[in-house]
mmCIF file of C-alpha atoms in Angstrom:
data_model
loop_
_atom_site.group_PDB
_atom_site.id
_atom_site.type_symbol
_atom_site.label_atom_id
_atom_site.label_comp_id
_atom_site.label_asym_id
_atom_site.label_seq_id
_atom_site.Cartn_x
_atom_site.Cartn_y
_atom_site.Cartn_z
ATOM 1 C CA MET A 270 21.374 -6.754 -19.048
ATOM 2 C CA THR A 271 23.751 -9.348 -17.607
ATOM 3 C CA PRO A 272 24.223 -9.474 -13.815
ATOM 4 C CA LYS A 273 27.662 -8.352 -12.700
ATOM 5 C CA HIS A 274 28.151 -11.334 -10.393
ATOM 6 C CA ALA A 275 27.458 -15.048 -10.543
ATOM 7 C CA SER A 276 25.916 -15.022 -7.073
ATOM 8 C CA TYR A 277 24.323 -12.497 -4.690
ATOM 9 C CA ASP A 278 23.627 -12.505 -0.994
ATOM 10 C CA VAL A 279 20.088 -11.234 -1.661
ATOM 11 C CA VAL A 280 18.050 -11.484 -4.863
ATOM 12 C CA ILE A 281 14.859 -9.402 -4.814
ATOM 13 C CA VAL A 282 12.191 -10.406 -7.311
ATOM 14 C CA GLY A 283 10.421 -7.148 -8.180
ATOM 15 C CA GLY A 284 11.749 -3.605 -8.033
ATOM 16 C CA ALA A 285 8.626 -1.573 -7.280
ATOM 17 C CA ILE A 286 7.951 0.063 -3.919
ATOM 18 C CA PHE A 287 8.625 -2.978 -1.724
ATOM 19 C CA GLY A 288 11.558 -4.392 -3.628
ATOM 20 C CA SER A 289 13.189 -0.971 -3.615
ATOM 21 C CA SER A 290 12.331 -0.313 0.034
ATOM 22 C CA VAL A 291 14.006 -3.556 1.134
ATOM 23 C CA ALA A 292 16.974 -2.886 -1.144
ATOM 24 C CA TRP A 293 17.520 0.577 0.330
ATOM 25 C CA TRP A 294 16.943 -0.497 3.922
ATOM 26 C CA LEU A 295 19.501 -3.287 3.537
ATOM 27 C CA THR A 296 22.089 -0.618 2.750
ATOM 28 C CA GLN A 297 21.159 1.090 6.052
ATOM 29 C CA MET A 298 21.611 -1.985 8.242
ATOM 30 C CA PRO A 299 24.783 -2.005 10.394
ATOM 31 C CA GLY A 300 26.192 -5.462 9.901
ATOM 32 C CA PHE A 301 24.949 -5.991 6.360
ATOM 33 C CA ASN A 302 27.648 -5.680 3.742
ATOM 34 C CA GLY A 303 26.335 -8.191 1.210
ATOM 35 C CA THR A 304 25.516 -7.946 -2.461
ATOM 36 C CA VAL A 305 21.944 -7.208 -3.549
ATOM 37 C CA LEU A 306 20.366 -7.787 -6.961
ATOM 38 C CA VAL A 307 16.918 -6.438 -7.837
ATOM 39 C CA VAL A 308 15.308 -8.122 -10.848
ATOM 40 C CA GLU A 309 12.515 -6.057 -12.430
ATOM 41 C CA ARG A 310 10.602 -7.258 -15.483
ATOM 42 C CA ASP A 311 9.363 -3.771 -16.451
ATOM 43 C CA PRO A 312 11.584 -0.871 -15.364
ATOM 44 C CA THR A 313 8.970 1.608 -16.635
ATOM 45 C CA TYR A 314 6.676 0.291 -13.861
ATOM 46 C CA GLN A 315 3.763 1.085 -16.177
ATOM 47 C CA PHE A 316 1.524 -1.625 -14.754
ATOM 48 C CA ALA A 317 2.954 -1.898 -11.244
ATOM 49 C CA SER A 318 0.558 -1.351 -8.363
ATOM 50 C CA THR A 319 2.976 1.316 -7.138
ATOM 51 C CA SER A 320 2.296 3.379 -10.262
ATOM 52 C CA HIS A 321 -1.477 3.235 -9.714
ATOM 53 C CA THR A 322 -1.497 4.090 -6.039
ATOM 54 C CA ASN A 323 -3.626 6.850 -4.513
ATOM 55 C CA SER A 324 -0.718 7.730 -2.134
ATOM 56 C CA CYS A 325 -2.560 7.933 1.161
ATOM 57 C CA ILE A 326 -1.706 6.922 4.699
ATOM 58 C CA ARG A 327 -3.985 6.343 7.679
ATOM 59 C CA GLN A 328 -3.848 5.288 11.289
ATOM 60 C CA GLN A 329 -7.488 4.227 11.256
ATOM 61 C CA PHE A 330 -6.911 0.501 11.468
ATOM 62 C CA THR A 331 -8.098 -1.889 14.165
ATOM 63 C CA ALA A 332 -5.113 -4.250 14.447
ATOM 64 C CA ALA A 333 -2.457 -2.682 16.673
ATOM 65 C CA ILE A 334 0.391 -3.687 14.379
ATOM 66 C CA ASN A 335 -1.229 -1.964 11.370
ATOM 67 C CA ILE A 336 -1.570 1.230 13.400
ATOM 68 C CA LYS A 337 2.067 1.092 14.528
ATOM 69 C CA VAL A 338 3.246 0.400 10.976
ATOM 70 C CA SER A 339 1.420 3.516 9.763
ATOM 71 C CA GLN A 340 2.764 5.604 12.619
ATOM 72 C CA PHE A 341 6.297 4.781 11.527
ATOM 73 C CA GLY A 342 5.236 5.543 7.957
ATOM 74 C CA VAL A 343 4.231 9.025 9.089
ATOM 75 C CA GLU A 344 7.547 9.496 10.887
ATOM 76 C CA PHE A 345 9.382 8.398 7.749
ATOM 77 C CA ILE A 346 7.424 10.734 5.459
ATOM 78 C CA LYS A 347 7.797 13.758 7.734
ATOM 79 C CA ASN A 348 11.531 13.156 8.178
ATOM 80 C CA PHE A 349 12.234 11.805 4.703
ATOM 81 C CA ARG A 350 15.392 13.804 4.025
ATOM 82 C CA ARG A 351 16.858 12.876 7.398
ATOM 83 C CA PHE A 352 16.244 9.186 6.758
ATOM 84 C CA MET A 353 17.944 9.606 3.389
ATOM 85 C CA GLY A 354 21.116 10.842 5.060
ATOM 86 C CA ASP A 355 20.296 14.573 5.028
ATOM 87 C CA ASP A 356 21.244 14.680 1.360
ATOM 88 C CA PRO A 357 20.259 18.181 0.137
ATOM 89 C CA GLU A 358 19.142 16.700 -3.189
ATOM 90 C CA VAL A 359 16.408 14.746 -1.415
ATOM 91 C CA PRO A 360 13.121 16.678 -1.343
ATOM 92 C CA HIS A 361 10.994 17.139 1.725
ATOM 93 C CA LEU A 362 7.759 15.154 1.569
ATOM 94 C CA ALA A 363 4.589 16.957 2.578
ATOM 95 C CA LEU A 364 1.769 15.119 4.337
ATOM 96 C CA HIS A 365 -1.603 16.728 3.621
ATOM 97 C CA SER A 366 -3.575 15.709 6.698
ATOM 98 C CA PHE A 367 -7.193 16.063 5.655
ATOM 99 C CA GLY A 368 -7.817 12.627 7.156
ATOM 100 C CA TYR A 369 -10.049 9.673 6.439
ATOM 101 C CA MET A 370 -13.774 10.055 7.155
ATOM 102 C CA TYR A 371 -15.508 6.722 7.758
ATOM 103 C CA LEU A 372 -19.286 7.210 7.550
ATOM 104 C CA ALA A 373 -21.673 4.817 9.316
ATOM 105 C CA ASP A 374 -25.280 4.390 8.206
ATOM 106 C CA THR A 375 -26.330 1.660 10.669
ATOM 107 C CA PRO A 376 -26.274 1.456 14.479
ATOM 108 C CA GLU A 377 -24.051 -1.614 14.255
ATOM 109 C CA PHE A 378 -21.434 0.110 12.112
ATOM 110 C CA ALA A 379 -21.581 3.239 14.264
ATOM 111 C CA GLN A 380 -20.818 1.107 17.315
ATOM 112 C CA THR A 381 -17.964 -0.598 15.464
ATOM 113 C CA LEU A 382 -16.497 2.798 14.605
ATOM 114 C CA LYS A 383 -16.706 3.848 18.229
ATOM 115 C CA GLN A 384 -14.847 0.712 19.305
ATOM 116 C CA ASN A 385 -12.259 1.229 16.552
ATOM 117 C CA GLN A 386 -11.695 4.807 17.695
ATOM 118 C CA GLN A 387 -10.968 3.650 21.227
ATOM 119 C CA VAL A 388 -8.338 1.182 19.982
ATOM 120 C CA GLN A 389 -6.677 3.847 17.844
ATOM 121 C CA VAL A 390 -6.624 6.517 20.554
ATOM 122 C CA ALA A 391 -5.110 4.047 23.020
ATOM 123 C CA LEU A 392 -2.171 3.708 20.593
ATOM 124 C CA GLY A 393 -1.704 7.449 20.188
ATOM 125 C CA ALA A 394 -3.850 8.198 17.137
ATOM 126 C CA HIS A 395 -6.013 11.332 17.122
ATOM 127 C CA THR A 396 -9.165 9.728 15.741
ATOM 128 C CA ARG A 397 -12.419 11.414 16.778
ATOM 129 C CA HIS A 398 -15.803 9.712 16.892
ATOM 130 C CA LEU A 399 -18.392 12.173 15.583
ATOM 131 C CA GLY A 400 -22.157 12.356 15.677
ATOM 132 C CA ARG A 401 -24.163 13.671 12.726
ATOM 133 C CA GLU A 402 -24.280 17.224 14.079
ATOM 134 C CA GLU A 403 -20.509 17.300 14.605
ATOM 135 C CA ILE A 404 -19.897 16.066 11.073
ATOM 136 C CA ALA A 405 -22.232 18.728 9.678
ATOM 137 C CA ALA A 406 -20.589 21.496 11.692
ATOM 138 C CA ALA A 407 -17.122 20.692 10.328
ATOM 139 C CA TYR A 408 -18.170 19.719 6.793
ATOM 140 C CA PRO A 409 -21.544 21.258 5.942
ATOM 141 C CA PHE A 410 -21.394 20.051 2.338
ATOM 142 C CA TYR A 411 -22.202 16.425 3.256
ATOM 143 C CA GLN A 412 -25.736 15.086 2.851
ATOM 144 C CA LEU A 413 -26.179 13.175 6.114
ATOM 145 C CA ASP A 414 -29.814 12.063 6.213
ATOM 146 C CA ASP A 415 -28.794 8.390 6.368
ATOM 147 C CA ILE A 416 -25.603 8.839 8.439
ATOM 148 C CA LEU A 417 -25.498 8.188 12.171
ATOM 149 C CA ALA A 418 -21.829 8.678 13.033
ATOM 150 C CA ALA A 419 -18.306 8.865 11.664
ATOM 151 C CA ASN A 420 -14.666 8.499 12.579
ATOM 152 C CA HIS A 421 -12.209 11.142 11.440
ATOM 153 C CA ASN A 422 -8.570 12.016 12.067
ATOM 154 C CA THR A 423 -6.857 15.133 10.733
ATOM 155 C CA HIS A 424 -3.531 14.498 12.490
ATOM 156 C CA ASP A 425 -0.895 12.659 10.425
ATOM 157 C CA GLU A 426 -3.434 11.073 8.119
ATOM 158 C CA GLY A 427 -4.001 11.928 4.481
ATOM 159 C CA TYR A 428 -2.139 12.281 1.175
ATOM 160 C CA PHE A 429 1.578 12.332 0.365
ATOM 161 C CA ASP A 430 3.741 12.043 -2.736
ATOM 162 C CA GLY A 431 4.338 8.311 -2.921
ATOM 163 C CA GLY A 432 5.938 8.551 -6.339
ATOM 164 C CA THR A 433 8.775 10.684 -4.977
ATOM 165 C CA MET A 434 9.333 8.301 -2.072
ATOM 166 C CA PHE A 435 9.552 5.374 -4.500
ATOM 167 C CA ASP A 436 11.924 7.259 -6.794
ATOM 168 C CA TRP A 437 14.341 7.978 -3.949
ATOM 169 C CA PHE A 438 14.221 4.442 -2.612
ATOM 170 C CA LYS A 439 15.492 3.351 -6.039
ATOM 171 C CA ARG A 440 18.016 6.162 -6.465
ATOM 172 C CA MET A 441 19.595 5.761 -3.059
ATOM 173 C CA ALA A 442 19.628 1.971 -3.229
ATOM 174 C CA ARG A 443 21.571 2.194 -6.497
ATOM 175 C CA ARG A 444 23.852 4.886 -5.092
ATOM 176 C CA ASN A 445 24.610 2.611 -2.160
ATOM 177 C CA GLY A 446 25.604 -0.297 -4.383
ATOM 178 C CA VAL A 447 22.392 -2.212 -5.096
ATOM 179 C CA GLU A 448 22.300 -3.605 -8.628
ATOM 180 C CA TYR A 449 19.067 -3.353 -10.654
ATOM 181 C CA ILE A 450 18.606 -5.322 -13.874
ATOM 182 C CA HIS A 451 15.830 -5.381 -16.459
ATOM 183 C CA ASP A 452 15.036 -9.091 -16.618
ATOM 184 C CA GLU A 453 12.548 -11.600 -15.289
ATOM 185 C CA VAL A 454 12.933 -14.515 -12.895
ATOM 186 C CA VAL A 455 11.406 -17.537 -14.633
ATOM 187 C CA ALA A 456 12.545 -20.462 -12.462
ATOM 188 C CA MET A 457 14.201 -21.335 -9.155
ATOM 189 C CA THR A 458 16.418 -24.257 -8.211
ATOM 190 C CA LYS A 459 16.280 -25.844 -4.752
ATOM 191 C CA SER A 460 18.920 -27.632 -2.749
ATOM 192 C CA ALA A 461 18.834 -31.440 -2.735
ATOM 193 C CA ASP A 462 16.995 -31.505 0.609
ATOM 194 C CA GLY A 463 14.475 -28.868 -0.533
ATOM 195 C CA THR A 464 15.238 -26.432 2.268
ATOM 196 C CA ALA A 465 16.761 -23.579 0.263
ATOM 197 C CA ILE A 466 16.699 -21.827 -3.091
ATOM 198 C CA THR A 467 20.217 -22.132 -4.496
ATOM 199 C CA SER A 468 19.759 -20.139 -7.708
ATOM 200 C CA VAL A 469 17.270 -18.277 -9.868
ATOM 201 C CA SER A 470 17.035 -18.515 -13.647
ATOM 202 C CA LEU A 471 16.417 -15.369 -15.675
ATOM 203 C CA LYS A 472 14.482 -14.955 -18.898
ATOM 204 C CA SER A 473 17.644 -13.690 -20.578
ATOM 205 C CA GLY A 474 19.275 -17.069 -19.992
ATOM 206 C CA SER A 475 21.453 -16.216 -16.992
ATOM 207 C CA THR A 476 21.475 -18.223 -13.770
ATOM 208 C CA VAL A 477 22.260 -16.410 -10.537
ATOM 209 C CA GLY A 478 23.158 -17.982 -7.208
ATOM 210 C CA CYS A 479 21.482 -16.552 -4.124
ATOM 211 C CA GLY A 480 21.722 -16.520 -0.358
ATOM 212 C CA THR A 481 18.197 -15.156 0.171
ATOM 213 C CA VAL A 482 15.309 -14.656 -2.257
ATOM 214 C CA VAL A 483 12.732 -11.939 -1.523
ATOM 215 C CA ASN A 484 9.342 -12.212 -3.201
ATOM 216 C CA ALA A 485 8.385 -8.567 -3.834
ATOM 217 C CA SER A 486 6.327 -9.328 -6.933
ATOM 218 C CA GLY A 487 3.153 -7.416 -6.119
ATOM 219 C CA PRO A 488 0.100 -8.938 -7.809
ATOM 220 C CA ARG A 489 2.371 -11.586 -9.402
ATOM 221 C CA ALA A 490 3.412 -12.899 -5.976
ATOM 222 C CA LEU A 491 1.771 -16.306 -6.453
ATOM 223 C CA ALA A 492 3.627 -16.940 -9.707
ATOM 224 C CA THR A 493 6.925 -16.178 -7.964
ATOM 225 C CA ALA A 494 6.078 -18.414 -5.005
ATOM 226 C CA GLN A 495 5.119 -21.266 -7.321
ATOM 227 C CA MET A 496 8.606 -21.218 -8.851
ATOM 228 C CA ALA A 497 9.793 -22.323 -5.410
ATOM 229 C CA GLY A 498 6.990 -24.881 -5.141
ATOM 230 C CA LEU A 499 5.145 -22.750 -2.572
ATOM 231 C CA SER A 500 1.566 -21.560 -2.280
ATOM 232 C CA LEU A 501 0.306 -18.060 -1.539
ATOM 233 C CA PRO A 502 -3.282 -16.708 -1.337
ATOM 234 C CA VAL A 503 -2.550 -13.547 -3.347
ATOM 235 C CA GLU A 504 -4.288 -12.630 -6.587
ATOM 236 C CA PRO A 505 -4.631 -9.545 -8.792
ATOM 237 C CA ARG A 506 -7.924 -7.675 -8.409
ATOM 238 C CA LYS A 507 -8.914 -4.519 -10.230
ATOM 239 C CA ARG A 508 -9.311 -1.182 -8.488
ATOM 240 C CA TYR A 509 -10.478 1.931 -10.337
ATOM 241 C CA THR A 510 -9.500 5.566 -9.837
ATOM 242 C CA PHE A 511 -11.091 8.693 -11.309
ATOM 243 C CA ILE A 512 -9.784 12.270 -11.182
ATOM 244 C CA PHE A 513 -12.503 14.854 -11.716
ATOM 245 C CA ASP A 514 -12.953 18.613 -11.826
ATOM 246 C CA ALA A 515 -15.944 20.297 -10.192
ATOM 247 C CA ALA A 516 -17.935 23.246 -11.526
ATOM 248 C CA LYS A 517 -18.656 24.242 -7.905
ATOM 249 C CA PRO A 518 -15.567 23.350 -5.863
ATOM 250 C CA LEU A 519 -15.849 23.042 -2.111
ATOM 251 C CA ASP A 520 -14.572 25.807 0.158
ATOM 252 C CA ARG A 521 -12.390 23.409 2.198
ATOM 253 C CA ASP A 522 -10.615 20.083 1.830
ATOM 254 C CA LEU A 523 -12.765 17.036 1.262
ATOM 255 C CA PRO A 524 -11.525 14.298 3.619
ATOM 256 C CA LEU A 525 -10.925 10.874 2.176
ATOM 257 C CA THR A 526 -14.531 9.863 2.607
ATOM 258 C CA ILE A 527 -15.395 6.174 2.834
ATOM 259 C CA ASP A 528 -19.048 6.130 1.852
ATOM 260 C CA PRO A 529 -21.378 3.262 2.829
ATOM 261 C CA SER A 530 -21.825 2.666 -0.912
ATOM 262 C CA GLY A 531 -18.242 1.369 -1.099
ATOM 263 C CA VAL A 532 -17.014 4.399 -3.050
ATOM 264 C CA HIS A 533 -14.305 6.586 -1.560
ATOM 265 C CA PHE A 534 -13.403 10.130 -2.638
ATOM 266 C CA ARG A 535 -11.207 13.014 -1.550
ATOM 267 C CA THR A 536 -9.524 16.290 -2.416
ATOM 268 C CA ASP A 537 -6.664 15.924 -4.914
ATOM 269 C CA GLY A 538 -5.064 19.352 -5.209
ATOM 270 C CA LYS A 539 -7.400 21.530 -7.299
ATOM 271 C CA TYR A 540 -9.285 18.411 -8.379
ATOM 272 C CA TYR A 541 -10.972 15.474 -6.665
ATOM 273 C CA MET A 542 -10.231 11.774 -6.679
ATOM 274 C CA ALA A 543 -12.650 8.875 -6.361
ATOM 275 C CA GLY A 544 -12.149 5.138 -6.370
ATOM 276 C CA CYS A 545 -13.837 1.802 -5.846
ATOM 277 C CA PRO A 546 -13.716 -1.891 -6.618
ATOM 278 C CA PRO A 547 -15.865 -3.205 -9.475
ATOM 279 C CA GLU A 548 -19.339 -4.542 -8.692
ATOM 280 C CA ASP A 549 -18.062 -8.041 -9.432
ATOM 281 C CA ASP A 550 -14.580 -8.445 -7.949
ATOM 282 C CA PRO A 551 -12.893 -11.611 -9.256
ATOM 283 C CA ALA A 552 -9.233 -12.397 -9.675
ATOM 284 C CA VAL A 553 -8.026 -11.235 -13.075
ATOM 285 C CA ALA A 554 -5.139 -12.122 -15.350
ATOM 286 C CA TYR A 555 -1.829 -10.419 -14.575
ATOM 287 C CA ASP A 556 -2.050 -8.442 -17.830
ATOM 288 C CA ASP A 557 -5.785 -7.622 -17.691
ATOM 289 C CA PHE A 558 -6.166 -3.869 -17.326
ATOM 290 C CA GLY A 559 -9.381 -3.597 -19.308
ATOM 291 C CA PHE A 560 -11.493 -0.653 -18.138
ATOM 292 C CA ASP A 561 -15.167 -0.764 -17.132
ATOM 293 C CA HIS A 562 -16.346 2.558 -18.552
ATOM 294 C CA GLY A 563 -19.810 2.171 -17.050
ATOM 295 C CA LEU A 564 -18.507 2.170 -13.488
ATOM 296 C CA TRP A 565 -18.324 5.962 -13.243
ATOM 297 C CA GLU A 566 -21.862 6.615 -14.438
ATOM 298 C CA ASN A 567 -23.470 3.682 -12.655
ATOM 299 C CA LYS A 568 -21.681 3.659 -9.298
ATOM 300 C CA VAL A 569 -19.075 6.307 -8.589
ATOM 301 C CA TRP A 570 -20.650 9.579 -9.698
ATOM 302 C CA PRO A 571 -24.074 8.775 -8.149
ATOM 303 C CA ALA A 572 -22.399 8.039 -4.816
ATOM 304 C CA VAL A 573 -20.330 11.241 -4.903
ATOM 305 C CA ALA A 574 -23.234 13.471 -5.966
ATOM 306 C CA THR A 575 -25.569 11.939 -3.376
ATOM 307 C CA ARG A 576 -23.150 12.363 -0.498
ATOM 308 C CA VAL A 577 -21.857 15.802 -1.580
ATOM 309 C CA PRO A 578 -24.650 17.469 -3.602
ATOM 310 C CA GLN A 579 -22.404 20.427 -4.437
ATOM 311 C CA LEU A 580 -20.381 18.028 -6.614
ATOM 312 C CA ASP A 581 -23.288 17.325 -8.945
ATOM 313 C CA GLN A 582 -21.564 18.999 -11.920
ATOM 314 C CA VAL A 583 -18.205 17.364 -12.514
ATOM 315 C CA LYS A 584 -16.000 16.291 -15.396
ATOM 316 C CA VAL A 585 -13.637 13.308 -15.366
ATOM 317 C CA ILE A 586 -10.197 14.432 -16.508
ATOM 318 C CA ASN A 587 -8.251 11.225 -15.886
ATOM 319 C CA GLU A 588 -9.003 7.621 -14.995
ATOM 320 C CA TRP A 589 -7.082 4.381 -14.588
ATOM 321 C CA VAL A 590 -7.345 0.839 -13.346
ATOM 322 C CA GLY A 591 -4.625 -0.884 -11.348
ATOM 323 C CA HIS A 592 -4.255 -4.154 -9.501
ATOM 324 C CA TYR A 593 -4.419 -4.794 -5.793
ATOM 325 C CA ALA A 594 -2.154 -7.628 -4.641
ATOM 326 C CA TYR A 595 -5.168 -9.037 -2.842
ATOM 327 C CA ASN A 596 -4.656 -11.445 0.067
ATOM 328 C CA VAL A 597 -7.811 -13.551 -0.074
ATOM 329 C CA LEU A 598 -7.310 -14.911 3.455
ATOM 330 C CA ASP A 599 -7.423 -11.668 5.422
ATOM 331 C CA GLN A 600 -6.331 -8.678 3.263
ATOM 332 C CA ASN A 601 -3.214 -8.122 5.364
ATOM 333 C CA ALA A 602 0.484 -8.254 4.552
ATOM 334 C CA ILE A 603 2.261 -11.616 4.363
ATOM 335 C CA LEU A 604 5.860 -11.457 5.563
ATOM 336 C CA GLY A 605 8.794 -13.561 6.578
ATOM 337 C CA ARG A 606 10.527 -16.802 5.814
ATOM 338 C CA HIS A 607 8.924 -20.013 4.648
ATOM 339 C CA SER A 608 8.967 -22.728 7.305
ATOM 340 C CA VAL A 609 10.756 -25.250 5.071
ATOM 341 C CA VAL A 610 12.395 -23.259 2.269
ATOM 342 C CA SER A 611 13.987 -21.001 4.827
ATOM 343 C CA ASN A 612 15.818 -18.575 2.529
ATOM 344 C CA PHE A 613 12.617 -17.697 0.645
ATOM 345 C CA VAL A 614 11.192 -14.481 2.136
ATOM 346 C CA PHE A 615 7.646 -13.253 1.534
ATOM 347 C CA LEU A 616 6.728 -9.570 1.212
ATOM 348 C CA ASN A 617 3.296 -9.816 -0.321
ATOM 349 C CA GLY A 618 -0.484 -9.427 -0.171
ATOM 350 C CA PHE A 619 -0.857 -5.791 0.876
ATOM 351 C CA SER A 620 -4.390 -5.475 -0.511
ATOM 352 C CA GLY A 621 -4.150 -1.727 -1.125
ATOM 353 C CA HIS A 622 -2.141 -0.778 1.972
ATOM 354 C CA GLY A 623 1.273 -1.275 0.408
ATOM 355 C CA LEU A 624 2.585 2.195 -0.262
ATOM 356 C CA GLN A 625 1.856 3.485 3.241
ATOM 357 C CA GLN A 626 3.311 0.348 4.813
ATOM 358 C CA SER A 627 6.457 0.176 2.685
ATOM 359 C CA PRO A 628 8.788 2.135 5.037
ATOM 360 C CA ALA A 629 8.102 -0.047 8.090
ATOM 361 C CA LEU A 630 7.780 -3.383 6.332
ATOM 362 C CA GLY A 631 10.786 -2.821 4.090
ATOM 363 C CA ARG A 632 12.815 -2.018 7.202
ATOM 364 C CA GLY A 633 11.482 -5.103 8.958
ATOM 365 C CA ILE A 634 12.438 -7.463 6.139
ATOM 366 C CA ALA A 635 15.900 -5.892 5.949
ATOM 367 C CA GLU A 636 16.281 -6.525 9.689
ATOM 368 C CA LEU A 637 15.078 -10.100 9.312
ATOM 369 C CA ILE A 638 17.629 -10.776 6.553
ATOM 370 C CA THR A 639 20.460 -9.064 8.428
ATOM 371 C CA TYR A 640 19.841 -10.134 12.022
ATOM 372 C CA GLY A 641 17.391 -13.028 11.788
ATOM 373 C CA GLU A 642 14.745 -11.050 13.704
ATOM 374 C CA TYR A 643 12.562 -7.952 13.610
ATOM 375 C CA ARG A 644 14.237 -5.322 15.778
ATOM 376 C CA SER A 645 12.283 -2.074 15.343
ATOM 377 C CA LEU A 646 8.711 -3.365 15.257
ATOM 378 C CA ASP A 647 7.548 -6.894 15.986
ATOM 379 C CA LEU A 648 6.019 -7.812 12.624
ATOM 380 C CA SER A 649 5.404 -11.447 13.555
ATOM 381 C CA PRO A 650 1.577 -11.110 13.293
ATOM 382 C CA PHE A 651 2.074 -10.769 9.521
ATOM 383 C CA GLU A 652 4.245 -13.860 9.120
ATOM 384 C CA TYR A 653 3.602 -16.539 6.514
ATOM 385 C CA ARG A 654 2.990 -19.218 9.134
ATOM 386 C CA ARG A 655 -0.588 -17.983 9.522
ATOM 387 C CA ILE A 656 -1.134 -18.876 5.858
ATOM 388 C CA GLU A 657 0.076 -22.430 6.507
ATOM 389 C CA THR A 658 -2.352 -22.815 9.425
ATOM 390 C CA ASN A 659 -5.174 -20.826 7.765
ATOM 391 C CA GLN A 660 -5.384 -18.465 10.742
ATOM 392 C CA ALA A 661 -6.627 -15.075 9.566
ATOM 393 C CA MET A 662 -5.248 -11.870 11.064
ATOM 394 C CA ILE A 663 -8.371 -9.827 11.698
ATOM 395 C CA GLU A 664 -8.402 -6.223 10.499
ATOM 396 C CA LYS A 665 -11.876 -4.656 10.507
ATOM 397 C CA ALA A 666 -10.933 -1.428 8.709
ATOM 398 C CA VAL A 667 -10.228 -2.659 5.191
ATOM 399 C CA ILE A 668 -11.276 -0.428 2.291
#
């Protein structure tokens, strides 16, 4: 597909959840009336991280900005149709607030959870710090012999339909004039002084001029940055998901339980979902989606059946592996302009938090492009400059 124009005000590299969020938000910015091109190498999104998401949102973070980002995400989900212009075609998004349940099996982790809960409550979250007896009273199906405490929040924390949100970001961006093409950015040309990207070259042979380039390439973010001669500590890492049926289903929702084993699991409609990283967690090739079929038997199912003995008879009905865009410095988002190549904008490294953060961070990048600043939320803690100085942004609650 040939681009309609020779040059665009904004070229977005990657059309999955973040590329489409920025594209749509740009169309909502008073003062932005530029042209936007989204270049997507695979419009089926078969291997995109967005397509492999578990579609959850939580406020149980420890960095204030992560909590605030999620709180706007909740507002966006609960008022989705209103944000989309009250279009009657736009569905309402439901948020199933069964919450995250962080389980602590050591005094040190229990104390950390208590401190985390205080931070979250101070920012308006409804996180509760629970002792073993309180956990058992609310969820008697847990085996808690090794558990000392937990944090849990059933208010605005749980599962939503991320696929529908992504679909409408794309639809409404297109409806509002954003151009999507099936192609791939393969090179970038800089100005003579090296301070700007002047054009991008496409696999199809076209060259497109650009005012701003947005790197929304998910796990391929490093490859995109390298075209501009830039570095980025983001790599693809495998994350596994299993959907299973239970012979003896529970009589209430199973919170998204973060077990000390490293396995997490939750209710998923009439079924259950579980996930985890592999035992060995290296960077993998961009096209490596090979499946470790021993992971279920050796790690996931034993953890589930130990923690919830009622789920000892289950059958896997679906399974997949996707890629985290893993920020090896601190597992937090990397945003903003490069310090030298100033029209190159990062939107990368979400490390599994991307879908829930896409409303706030997409809005923030659209504001940055339009106004030169973040206006709704100060997203400066995420900016790329911390990568240049190797200063990690500390977030203790990373799954």
